[in-house]
């Protein structure tokens, strides 16, 4: 037990060091956020258009989806790329030689990528709150919801980013493994409610955490009356907590096992 605590402590310290190195490099930080900055600029140009059937800005409606997608891309896919790269350069193999090193390594990577993702979200959310009218950023409840959705979303997705990174045969093969993830994003409703899609597609989307992440982000940042466009006409916070929490537990059980088996094969 003490060894496990030591591994977690070492992982936390390692994660903090990697996080600090990333966010203190302007070039590295820009590499993480440039895509989302462009997306927000495009949505700003569309701010005069409205969501069909409402007077709500189309640009403002897209902001939660952009932020949610950045969690998937910067967090899950960013962690996958990091693990794939460090497996090829021998970093993961060296961790195998350290007692409980794989656990500490996973903790460190999750901490560093989570920290970078949160910084990116802040850099996008602050200007978005200032330039997009209609976002529910003036309520304390909205910020509280945003915090727990981001936290649960990160712990639900990041372990699976590690699993994808381990399963990929190399950086090139990682691209093939990300295709199903992109397909899932397409049906998940992370940018929009999925009530217009066939019922079987809605059922599939609700199994995975990406749908609930998008729903939670919309519930935090959009006005209450827009919940009418969602399944059941509500934000379904209890279900969001249950599904994201379940995926988080599953991921943190599976990811260390996959990492250890990969290290043994290496």
PDB file of N, CA, C and O in Angstrom, residues 34-61:
ATOM      1  N   UNK A  34      -4.449  27.018 -30.696  1.00  0.00           N
ATOM      2  CA  UNK A  34      -4.676  27.781 -31.923  1.00  0.00           C
ATOM      3  C   UNK A  34      -5.930  27.328 -32.676  1.00  0.00           C
ATOM      4  O   UNK A  34      -6.675  28.168 -33.213  1.00  0.00           O
ATOM      5  N   UNK A  35      -6.178  26.024 -32.698  1.00  0.00           N
ATOM      6  CA  UNK A  35      -7.347  25.516 -33.417  1.00  0.00           C
ATOM      7  C   UNK A  35      -8.635  26.037 -32.817  1.00  0.00           C
ATOM      8  O   UNK A  35      -9.581  26.410 -33.535  1.00  0.00           O
ATOM      9  N   UNK A  36      -8.687  26.108 -31.497  1.00  0.00           N
ATOM     10  CA  UNK A  36      -9.914  26.538 -30.818  1.00  0.00           C
ATOM     11  C   UNK A  36     -10.081  28.043 -30.911  1.00  0.00           C
ATOM     12  O   UNK A  36     -11.215  28.539 -30.935  1.00  0.00           O
ATOM     13  N   UNK A  37      -8.977  28.766 -30.970  1.00  0.00           N
ATOM     14  CA  UNK A  37      -9.070  30.213 -31.187  1.00  0.00           C
ATOM     15  C   UNK A  37      -9.703  30.497 -32.544  1.00  0.00           C
ATOM     16  O   UNK A  37     -10.583  31.360 -32.675  1.00  0.00           O
ATOM     17  N   UNK A  38      -9.272  29.762 -33.568  1.00  0.00           N
ATOM     18  CA  UNK A  38      -9.848  29.939 -34.901  1.00  0.00           C
ATOM     19  C   UNK A  38     -11.342  29.601 -34.877  1.00  0.00           C
ATOM     20  O   UNK A  38     -12.170  30.310 -35.466  1.00  0.00           O
ATOM     21  N   UNK A  39     -11.697  28.515 -34.182  1.00  0.00           N
ATOM     22  CA  UNK A  39     -13.107  28.117 -34.110  1.00  0.00           C
ATOM     23  C   UNK A  39     -13.949  29.197 -33.442  1.00  0.00           C
ATOM     24  O   UNK A  39     -15.064  29.504 -33.900  1.00  0.00           O
ATOM     25  N   UNK A  40     -13.435  29.789 -32.383  1.00  0.00           N
ATOM     26  CA  UNK A  40     -14.184  30.843 -31.701  1.00  0.00           C
ATOM     27  C   UNK A  40     -14.309  32.084 -32.577  1.00  0.00           C
ATOM     28  O   UNK A  40     -15.350  32.763 -32.558  1.00  0.00           O
ATOM     29  N   UNK A  41     -13.269  32.398 -33.338  1.00  0.00           N
ATOM     30  CA  UNK A  41     -13.338  33.545 -34.248  1.00  0.00           C
ATOM     31  C   UNK A  41     -14.418  33.322 -35.300  1.00  0.00           C
ATOM     32  O   UNK A  41     -15.216  34.219 -35.610  1.00  0.00           O
ATOM     33  N   UNK A  42     -14.478  32.108 -35.852  1.00  0.00           N
ATOM     34  CA  UNK A  42     -15.514  31.784 -36.835  1.00  0.00           C
ATOM     35  C   UNK A  42     -16.903  31.929 -36.221  1.00  0.00           C
ATOM     36  O   UNK A  42     -17.825  32.507 -36.833  1.00  0.00           O
ATOM     37  N   UNK A  43     -17.070  31.412 -34.999  1.00  0.00           N
ATOM     38  CA  UNK A  43     -18.362  31.525 -34.340  1.00  0.00           C
ATOM     39  C   UNK A  43     -18.705  32.982 -34.026  1.00  0.00           C
ATOM     40  O   UNK A  43     -19.877  33.379 -34.077  1.00  0.00           O
ATOM     41  N   UNK A  44     -17.709  33.789 -33.745  1.00  0.00           N
ATOM     42  CA  UNK A  44     -17.948  35.209 -33.495  1.00  0.00           C
ATOM     43  C   UNK A  44     -18.479  35.883 -34.758  1.00  0.00           C
ATOM     44  O   UNK A  44     -19.386  36.729 -34.695  1.00  0.00           O
ATOM     45  N   UNK A  45     -17.946  35.496 -35.905  1.00  0.00           N
ATOM     46  CA  UNK A  45     -18.417  36.055 -37.163  1.00  0.00           C
ATOM     47  C   UNK A  45     -19.856  35.632 -37.466  1.00  0.00           C
ATOM     48  O   UNK A  45     -20.559  36.316 -38.221  1.00  0.00           O
ATOM     49  N   UNK A  46     -20.288  34.511 -36.872  1.00  0.00           N
ATOM     50  CA  UNK A  46     -21.651  34.019 -37.080  1.00  0.00           C
ATOM     51  C   UNK A  46     -22.611  34.441 -35.965  1.00  0.00           C
ATOM     52  O   UNK A  46     -23.735  33.939 -35.898  1.00  0.00           O
ATOM     53  N   UNK A  47     -22.156  35.350 -35.109  1.00  0.00           N
ATOM     54  CA  UNK A  47     -22.952  35.694 -33.933  1.00  0.00           C
ATOM     55  C   UNK A  47     -24.284  36.338 -34.305  1.00  0.00           C
ATOM     56  O   UNK A  47     -25.244  36.321 -33.526  1.00  0.00           O
ATOM     57  N   UNK A  48     -24.370  36.920 -35.506  1.00  0.00           N
ATOM     58  CA  UNK A  48     -25.613  37.558 -35.922  1.00  0.00           C
ATOM     59  C   UNK A  48     -26.678  36.571 -36.371  1.00  0.00           C
ATOM     60  O   UNK A  48     -27.863  36.924 -36.445  1.00  0.00           O
ATOM     61  N   UNK A  49     -26.287  35.347 -36.638  1.00  0.00           N
ATOM     62  CA  UNK A  49     -27.255  34.327 -37.040  1.00  0.00           C
ATOM     63  C   UNK A  49     -27.826  33.653 -35.799  1.00  0.00           C
ATOM     64  O   UNK A  49     -27.177  33.598 -34.763  1.00  0.00           O
ATOM     65  N   UNK A  50     -29.021  33.125 -35.934  1.00  0.00           N
ATOM     66  CA  UNK A  50     -29.692  32.548 -34.767  1.00  0.00           C
ATOM     67  C   UNK A  50     -29.964  31.071 -34.968  1.00  0.00           C
ATOM     68  O   UNK A  50     -30.028  30.572 -36.104  1.00  0.00           O
ATOM     69  N   UNK A  51     -30.123  30.357 -33.843  1.00  0.00           N
ATOM     70  CA  UNK A  51     -30.504  28.953 -33.882  1.00  0.00           C
ATOM     71  C   UNK A  51     -31.916  28.875 -34.450  1.00  0.00           C
ATOM     72  O   UNK A  51     -32.802  29.624 -34.026  1.00  0.00           O
ATOM     73  N   UNK A  52     -32.160  27.993 -35.442  1.00  0.00           N
ATOM     74  CA  UNK A  52     -33.496  27.913 -36.051  1.00  0.00           C
ATOM     75  C   UNK A  52     -34.597  27.751 -35.010  1.00  0.00           C
ATOM     76  O   UNK A  52     -34.515  26.931 -34.100  1.00  0.00           O
ATOM     77  N   UNK A  53     -35.616  28.590 -35.152  1.00  0.00           N
ATOM     78  CA  UNK A  53     -36.756  28.532 -34.246  1.00  0.00           C
ATOM     79  C   UNK A  53     -36.586  29.331 -32.974  1.00  0.00           C
ATOM     80  O   UNK A  53     -37.488  29.339 -32.133  1.00  0.00           O
ATOM     81  N   UNK A  54     -35.439  29.992 -32.808  1.00  0.00           N
ATOM     82  CA  UNK A  54     -35.185  30.791 -31.607  1.00  0.00           C
ATOM     83  C   UNK A  54     -34.536  32.115 -32.015  1.00  0.00           C
ATOM     84  O   UNK A  54     -34.204  32.326 -33.187  1.00  0.00           O
ATOM     85  N   UNK A  55     -34.357  32.973 -31.028  1.00  0.00           N
ATOM     86  CA  UNK A  55     -33.615  34.213 -31.279  1.00  0.00           C
ATOM     87  C   UNK A  55     -32.235  34.165 -30.633  1.00  0.00           C
ATOM     88  O   UNK A  55     -31.592  35.186 -30.434  1.00  0.00           O
ATOM     89  N   UNK A  56     -31.757  32.941 -30.319  1.00  0.00           N
ATOM     90  CA  UNK A  56     -30.474  32.774 -29.641  1.00  0.00           C
ATOM     91  C   UNK A  56     -29.357  32.693 -30.680  1.00  0.00           C
ATOM     92  O   UNK A  56     -29.491  32.028 -31.715  1.00  0.00           O
ATOM     93  N   UNK A  57     -28.247  33.341 -30.393  1.00  0.00           N
ATOM     94  CA  UNK A  57     -27.127  33.417 -31.326  1.00  0.00           C
ATOM     95  C   UNK A  57     -26.554  32.043 -31.640  1.00  0.00           C
ATOM     96  O   UNK A  57     -26.263  31.251 -30.735  1.00  0.00           O
ATOM     97  N   UNK A  58     -26.364  31.753 -32.926  1.00  0.00           N
ATOM     98  CA  UNK A  58     -25.764  30.492 -33.343  1.00  0.00           C
ATOM     99  C   UNK A  58     -24.317  30.394 -32.857  1.00  0.00           C
ATOM    100  O   UNK A  58     -23.854  29.324 -32.463  1.00  0.00           O
ATOM    101  N   UNK A  59     -23.616  31.528 -32.870  1.00  0.00           N
ATOM    102  CA  UNK A  59     -22.236  31.532 -32.387  1.00  0.00           C
ATOM    103  C   UNK A  59     -22.132  31.190 -30.922  1.00  0.00           C
ATOM    104  O   UNK A  59     -21.304  30.375 -30.509  1.00  0.00           O
ATOM    105  N   UNK A  60     -23.008  31.787 -30.107  1.00  0.00           N
ATOM    106  CA  UNK A  60     -22.996  31.499 -28.670  1.00  0.00           C
ATOM    107  C   UNK A  60     -23.389  30.057 -28.397  1.00  0.00           C
ATOM    108  O   UNK A  60     -22.835  29.406 -27.500  1.00  0.00           O
ATOM    109  N   UNK A  61     -24.324  29.510 -29.175  1.00  0.00           N
ATOM    110  CA  UNK A  61     -24.761  28.131 -28.973  1.00  0.00           C
ATOM    111  C   UNK A  61     -23.631  27.144 -29.234  1.00  0.00           C
ATOM    112  O   UNK A  61     -23.592  26.057 -28.648  1.00  0.00           O
TER     113      UNK A  61
END
